[in-house]
């Protein structure tokens, strides 16, 4: 059903139907009622995409995350949707899988869809493609990544501090052989959490070479956590780690599965700390200690920044918002384990 069909059925011009749809206040009430009745009878659906093309400005936003399977990003997306939904905006949810080619393909698609802006956890901060979007009028806010560009807003968490909190807890619990599980290290979040852990060791008078072993993973997934735990358990008992700090909770949950199957007592034999504090962390067979991020608040704040820039382009000020994480200690790392 086209707009011309509606006009013919209601006995009015196409322009009058357009006014009813876009500027109903200028149409006489009786005419407006007649047109709306025709729309209902014919089942007409306005082509919002076409209107967006004419205006050059849409009512949609793009959200591009690294891993849609990670509950952390699900919670972030919930925060985004709550804020944008209240503002009458829709969100197109895209999963880059940590793949730059896929990320760029989604950015191309979002630009073709005339989205008003993009919220993105980018693979690389200084992405040329993001600057191209900005130059073409598409707003960009970095999410879970700090912007180093003063003209781009960002919302992130101090991951170096988070790494320090986790490592300090393990050191203060008596551990001197600690494994860091995470990767790829080109991801800024992993890099920062690792170097925060090193800082905590340094502050305690310990060295990375003697007290920390790095187990790199290809992704931040449960499967990668299982593989890393198997590598750790493959070390001689008298030299292997007595504690594991994982760069996210999915890795930690995978590690916990392997430790449990191999009858390794957590935390008596090996303590375990994750990162993100997703809902599954507290519900694990052994409740998981984790560095908590304000997941929904990250999404809400990023969406608020983008909407403010969209609605107030003349007065909007760019902000790099950084939240502080907090360590939540649960059963997986509570006990003090002596060296053997």
Coordinates of C-alpha atoms in Angstrom, one line a residue:
X1 CA 0.0 0.0 0.0
X2 CA 1.5 3.4 -1.0
X3 CA 0.9 6.9 0.2
X4 CA -1.0 7.5 -3.1
X5 CA -3.4 4.7 -2.3
X6 CA -4.1 6.3 1.1
X7 CA -4.7 9.7 -0.5
X8 CA -7.1 8.2 -3.1
X9 CA -9.0 6.3 -0.4
X10 CA -9.3 9.3 1.8
X11 CA -10.1 11.7 -1.0
X12 CA -7.2 14.0 -0.3
X13 CA -3.9 14.9 -1.9
X14 CA -0.6 13.1 -1.3
X15 CA 0.7 16.2 0.3
X16 CA -2.2 16.1 2.9
X17 CA -1.3 12.5 3.8
X18 CA 2.3 13.5 4.2
X19 CA 1.3 16.4 6.5
X20 CA -0.8 14.0 8.6
X21 CA 2.2 11.8 9.0
X22 CA 4.8 14.5 9.6
X23 CA 3.0 17.7 10.7
X24 CA -0.4 16.6 11.9
X25 CA -1.0 19.9 13.8
X26 CA -1.4 21.8 10.5
X27 CA -4.2 19.5 9.2
X28 CA -7.8 20.1 10.0
X29 CA -9.1 17.6 12.6
X30 CA -11.8 16.1 10.3
X31 CA -9.4 15.6 7.5
X32 CA -6.8 14.1 9.8
X33 CA -9.3 11.7 11.1
X34 CA -10.3 10.6 7.6
X35 CA -6.7 10.1 6.6
X36 CA -5.9 8.1 9.7
X37 CA -8.9 5.9 9.1
X38 CA -7.7 5.2 5.6
X39 CA -4.3 4.3 6.9
X40 CA -5.8 1.8 9.3
X41 CA -8.2 0.3 6.7
X42 CA -5.5 -0.2 4.1
X43 CA -2.8 -1.3 6.5
X44 CA -0.4 1.4 5.3
X45 CA 3.1 1.5 6.9
X46 CA 5.1 4.7 6.5
X47 CA 8.5 4.2 4.9
X48 CA 10.6 5.7 7.7
X49 CA 13.8 4.8 5.9
X50 CA 12.8 7.0 2.9
X51 CA 12.0 9.9 5.2
X52 CA 15.4 9.4 6.9
X53 CA 17.1 9.6 3.5
X54 CA 15.3 12.8 2.6
X55 CA 16.2 14.4 5.9
X56 CA 19.8 12.9 5.9
X57 CA 19.2 12.0 9.6
X58 CA 17.8 8.9 11.1
X59 CA 16.2 7.7 14.3
X60 CA 18.6 4.7 14.6
X61 CA 22.0 4.2 16.2
X62 CA 24.6 1.5 15.6
X63 CA 26.1 -0.5 18.5
X64 CA 29.3 -2.4 17.5
X65 CA 30.7 -4.8 20.2
X66 CA 33.6 -7.2 20.2
X67 CA 31.7 -10.4 21.2
X68 CA 28.0 -10.6 21.3
X69 CA 28.3 -14.0 23.1
X70 CA 30.0 -12.3 26.1
X71 CA 27.3 -11.4 28.7
X72 CA 29.3 -8.3 29.6
X73 CA 28.4 -6.8 26.2
X74 CA 24.8 -8.0 26.6
X75 CA 24.5 -5.9 29.8
X76 CA 26.2 -2.9 28.1
X77 CA 23.7 -3.2 25.3
X78 CA 20.8 -3.2 27.8
X79 CA 22.1 0.1 29.2
X80 CA 22.3 1.6 25.7
X81 CA 18.8 0.3 24.7
X82 CA 17.2 1.7 27.9
X83 CA 18.5 5.2 27.2
X84 CA 17.9 5.3 23.4
X85 CA 14.5 3.7 23.7
X86 CA 13.4 6.4 26.1
X87 CA 14.5 8.9 23.5
X88 CA 12.5 7.3 20.7
X89 CA 15.6 5.8 19.0
X90 CA 16.2 2.3 17.7
X91 CA 19.5 0.4 18.0
X92 CA 21.2 -1.8 15.3
X93 CA 23.3 -4.4 17.2
X94 CA 26.5 -5.5 15.4
X95 CA 29.1 -8.1 16.4
X96 CA 32.6 -7.6 15.1
X97 CA 34.0 -10.8 16.7
X98 CA 37.3 -8.9 17.2
X99 CA 37.7 -9.0 13.4
X100 CA 38.8 -5.7 11.8
X101 CA 37.4 -6.6 8.4
X102 CA 34.0 -7.5 9.9
X103 CA 34.1 -4.3 12.0
X104 CA 34.6 -2.2 8.9
X105 CA 31.9 -4.0 7.0
X106 CA 29.4 -3.2 9.7
X107 CA 30.5 0.4 9.8
X108 CA 29.9 0.6 6.0
X109 CA 26.4 -0.9 6.5
X110 CA 25.5 1.5 9.3
X111 CA 26.6 4.5 7.2
X112 CA 24.4 3.2 4.4
X113 CA 21.5 3.0 6.8
X114 CA 22.0 6.7 7.6
X115 CA 22.3 6.0 11.4
X116 CA 22.6 9.1 13.5
X117 CA 25.6 7.8 15.4
X118 CA 27.7 4.8 16.3
X119 CA 28.6 3.4 19.7
X120 CA 31.6 1.1 19.3
X121 CA 34.1 -0.9 21.2
X122 CA 36.7 -0.7 18.5
X123 CA 39.5 -3.1 17.8
X124 CA 41.9 -0.2 17.3
X125 CA 41.3 3.2 18.9
X126 CA 42.8 5.3 16.1
X127 CA 40.7 3.7 13.4
X128 CA 40.8 5.6 10.1
X129 CA 37.3 4.4 9.4
X130 CA 35.9 6.0 12.6
X131 CA 37.4 9.4 11.6
X132 CA 35.8 9.0 8.1
X133 CA 32.5 8.5 9.8
X134 CA 33.0 11.7 11.8
X135 CA 33.9 13.7 8.7
X136 CA 30.7 12.5 7.0
X137 CA 28.5 13.6 9.9
X138 CA 28.0 10.3 11.7
X139 CA 28.5 10.8 15.4
X140 CA 30.9 8.4 17.2
X141 CA 31.3 7.5 20.9
X142 CA 33.8 4.9 22.0
X143 CA 32.4 2.4 24.5
X144 CA 34.6 0.4 26.9
X145 CA 37.6 2.1 25.3
X146 CA 39.2 5.5 26.2
X147 CA 39.5 7.9 23.4
X148 CA 42.8 9.6 22.8
X149 CA 41.1 12.1 20.4
X150 CA 39.7 15.2 22.1
X151 CA 36.9 15.5 19.6
X152 CA 35.5 12.0 20.3
X153 CA 33.6 11.1 23.4
X154 CA 34.4 7.9 25.2
X155 CA 33.2 5.8 28.2
X156 CA 35.5 3.3 29.8
X157 CA 36.8 1.7 33.0
X158 CA 40.2 2.1 34.5
X159 CA 41.4 -1.4 33.6
X160 CA 44.9 -0.8 34.9
X161 CA 43.4 -0.2 38.3
X162 CA 41.3 -3.3 37.9
X163 CA 44.4 -5.4 37.2
X164 CA 46.1 -3.9 40.2
X165 CA 43.1 -4.7 42.5
X166 CA 43.0 -8.4 41.4
X167 CA 46.8 -8.9 41.6
X168 CA 47.1 -7.1 45.0
X169 CA 44.4 -9.4 46.4
X170 CA 46.2 -12.5 45.3
X171 CA 49.6 -11.3 46.6
X172 CA 48.1 -10.3 49.9
X173 CA 46.5 -13.7 50.1
X174 CA 50.0 -15.2 50.1
X175 CA 50.4 -16.2 46.4
X176 CA 53.8 -16.0 44.8
X177 CA 53.3 -18.0 41.7
X178 CA 50.5 -16.4 39.7
X179 CA 49.3 -17.0 36.2
X180 CA 47.7 -14.3 34.0
X181 CA 45.4 -15.7 31.4
X182 CA 44.2 -13.4 28.6
X183 CA 44.5 -12.3 25.0
X184 CA 44.9 -11.2 22.4
X185 CA 47.1 -8.5 24.0
X186 CA 46.5 -6.1 21.1
X187 CA 43.1 -5.5 22.8
X188 CA 43.6 -2.5 25.0
X189 CA 41.5 -3.9 27.8
X190 CA 43.7 -7.0 28.1
X191 CA 46.9 -5.0 27.8
X192 CA 45.9 -2.6 30.6
X193 CA 44.7 -5.4 32.9
X194 CA 48.0 -7.2 32.5
X195 CA 50.1 -4.1 33.1
X196 CA 48.0 -3.2 36.1
X197 CA 48.8 -6.7 37.5
X198 CA 52.5 -6.1 37.0
X199 CA 52.2 -2.7 38.8
X200 CA 50.7 -4.5 41.8
X201 CA 53.6 -7.0 41.8
X202 CA 56.1 -4.1 41.7
X203 CA 54.4 -2.3 44.5
X204 CA 54.7 -5.5 46.6
X205 CA 58.4 -5.8 45.9
X206 CA 57.9 -8.8 43.6
X207 CA 59.1 -9.2 40.0
X208 CA 57.2 -10.2 36.9
X209 CA 60.0 -12.6 35.8
X210 CA 59.9 -14.6 39.1
X211 CA 56.3 -14.4 40.2
X212 CA 54.1 -14.0 37.1
X213 CA 53.6 -16.2 34.1
X214 CA 51.6 -15.1 31.1
X215 CA 49.3 -17.6 29.3
X216 CA 48.1 -15.9 26.1
X217 CA 44.8 -16.8 24.6
X218 CA 43.4 -16.2 21.1
X219 CA 40.1 -14.9 22.4
X220 CA 38.3 -14.0 25.7
X221 CA 36.1 -17.1 25.7
X222 CA 35.2 -20.1 27.8
X223 CA 37.0 -22.4 25.4
X224 CA 40.2 -20.4 25.6
X225 CA 40.0 -20.5 29.4
X226 CA 39.8 -24.3 29.3
X227 CA 42.8 -24.5 27.1
X228 CA 44.8 -22.2 29.3
X229 CA 43.9 -24.1 32.5
X230 CA 45.0 -27.3 30.8
X231 CA 48.4 -25.7 30.0
X232 CA 48.8 -24.5 33.6
X233 CA 47.9 -28.0 35.0
X234 CA 50.5 -29.4 32.6
X235 CA 53.3 -27.8 34.7
X236 CA 55.0 -29.6 37.6
X237 CA 52.9 -29.3 40.7
X238 CA 55.8 -27.8 42.7
X239 CA 56.3 -25.0 40.2
X240 CA 52.9 -24.3 38.7
X241 CA 50.8 -21.3 39.7
X242 CA 48.8 -21.3 42.9
X243 CA 46.6 -18.6 41.6
X244 CA 45.1 -17.5 38.3
X245 CA 44.0 -14.1 37.2
X246 CA 41.9 -14.1 34.1
X247 CA 41.3 -11.1 31.9
X248 CA 37.6 -11.8 31.9
X249 CA 35.0 -14.0 33.5
X250 CA 34.4 -16.2 30.5
X251 CA 38.1 -17.3 30.7
X252 CA 37.8 -17.8 34.4
X253 CA 34.6 -19.9 34.1
X254 CA 36.4 -22.1 31.4
X255 CA 39.4 -22.5 33.7
X256 CA 37.1 -23.4 36.6
X257 CA 35.5 -26.2 34.6
X258 CA 38.9 -27.8 33.9
X259 CA 40.1 -27.3 37.5
X260 CA 37.0 -28.9 38.8
X261 CA 37.1 -31.9 36.4
X262 CA 40.7 -32.5 37.4
X263 CA 39.8 -32.4 41.0
X264 CA 41.8 -29.3 41.7
X265 CA 40.3 -27.7 44.8
X266 CA 39.4 -24.0 44.3
X267 CA 40.7 -22.0 46.1
X268 CA 42.6 -24.5 48.3
X269 CA 44.9 -25.7 45.5
X270 CA 44.5 -22.9 43.0
X271 CA 42.8 -19.6 43.6
X272 CA 40.9 -17.9 40.8
X273 CA 39.9 -14.3 39.9
X274 CA 38.0 -13.1 36.9
X275 CA 37.1 -9.7 35.5
X276 CA 33.7 -8.1 34.6
X277 CA 31.6 -9.7 37.3
X278 CA 29.0 -10.9 34.9
X279 CA 25.9 -12.5 36.4
X280 CA 27.3 -16.0 36.0
X281 CA 30.3 -15.2 38.2
X282 CA 28.3 -15.3 41.4
X283 CA 26.3 -18.3 40.3
X284 CA 29.3 -20.5 39.4
X285 CA 29.8 -23.9 41.1
X286 CA 32.5 -22.1 43.1
X287 CA 31.4 -18.5 43.3
X288 CA 33.9 -16.5 41.3
X289 CA 35.9 -13.5 42.6
X290 CA 35.9 -10.8 40.0
X291 CA 36.7 -7.2 39.2
X292 CA 33.3 -5.6 38.8
X293 CA 32.6 -3.1 35.9
X294 CA 29.4 -1.0 35.9
X295 CA 28.2 -2.7 32.7
X296 CA 24.8 -1.2 32.2
X297 CA 26.0 2.2 33.3
X298 CA 28.7 2.1 30.7
X299 CA 26.0 1.7 28.0
X300 CA 23.7 4.3 29.5
X301 CA 26.4 6.9 29.7
X302 CA 27.7 6.3 26.2
X303 CA 24.2 6.7 24.8
X304 CA 23.6 9.8 26.8
X305 CA 26.8 11.4 25.4
X306 CA 25.8 10.6 21.8
X307 CA 22.3 11.8 22.2
X308 CA 23.5 15.1 23.8
X309 CA 25.9 15.7 20.8
X310 CA 23.1 14.9 18.4
X311 CA 20.5 17.2 20.1
X312 CA 22.9 20.0 21.1
X313 CA 25.6 20.2 18.5
X314 CA 26.5 23.8 19.3
X315 CA 26.9 23.4 23.1
X316 CA 27.9 19.8 23.4
X317 CA 31.3 19.2 25.1
X318 CA 33.3 16.1 24.5
X319 CA 34.0 13.9 27.5
X320 CA 36.2 11.0 28.3
X321 CA 34.3 9.3 31.2
X322 CA 36.3 6.8 33.2
X323 CA 34.7 4.6 35.8
X324 CA 36.6 2.9 38.6
X325 CA 36.2 -0.8 39.0
X326 CA 35.8 -2.7 42.3
X327 CA 37.0 -6.1 43.4
X328 CA 34.3 -8.5 44.6
X329 CA 35.9 -11.3 46.6
X330 CA 34.0 -14.6 46.6
X331 CA 34.8 -18.2 47.5
X332 CA 37.2 -18.8 44.5
X333 CA 40.0 -16.7 46.1
X334 CA 39.1 -16.3 49.7
X335 CA 41.6 -18.7 51.5
X336 CA 45.2 -18.0 52.1
X337 CA 47.3 -20.7 50.4
X338 CA 50.9 -21.3 51.5
X339 CA 53.7 -22.1 49.1
X340 CA 54.4 -25.8 48.6

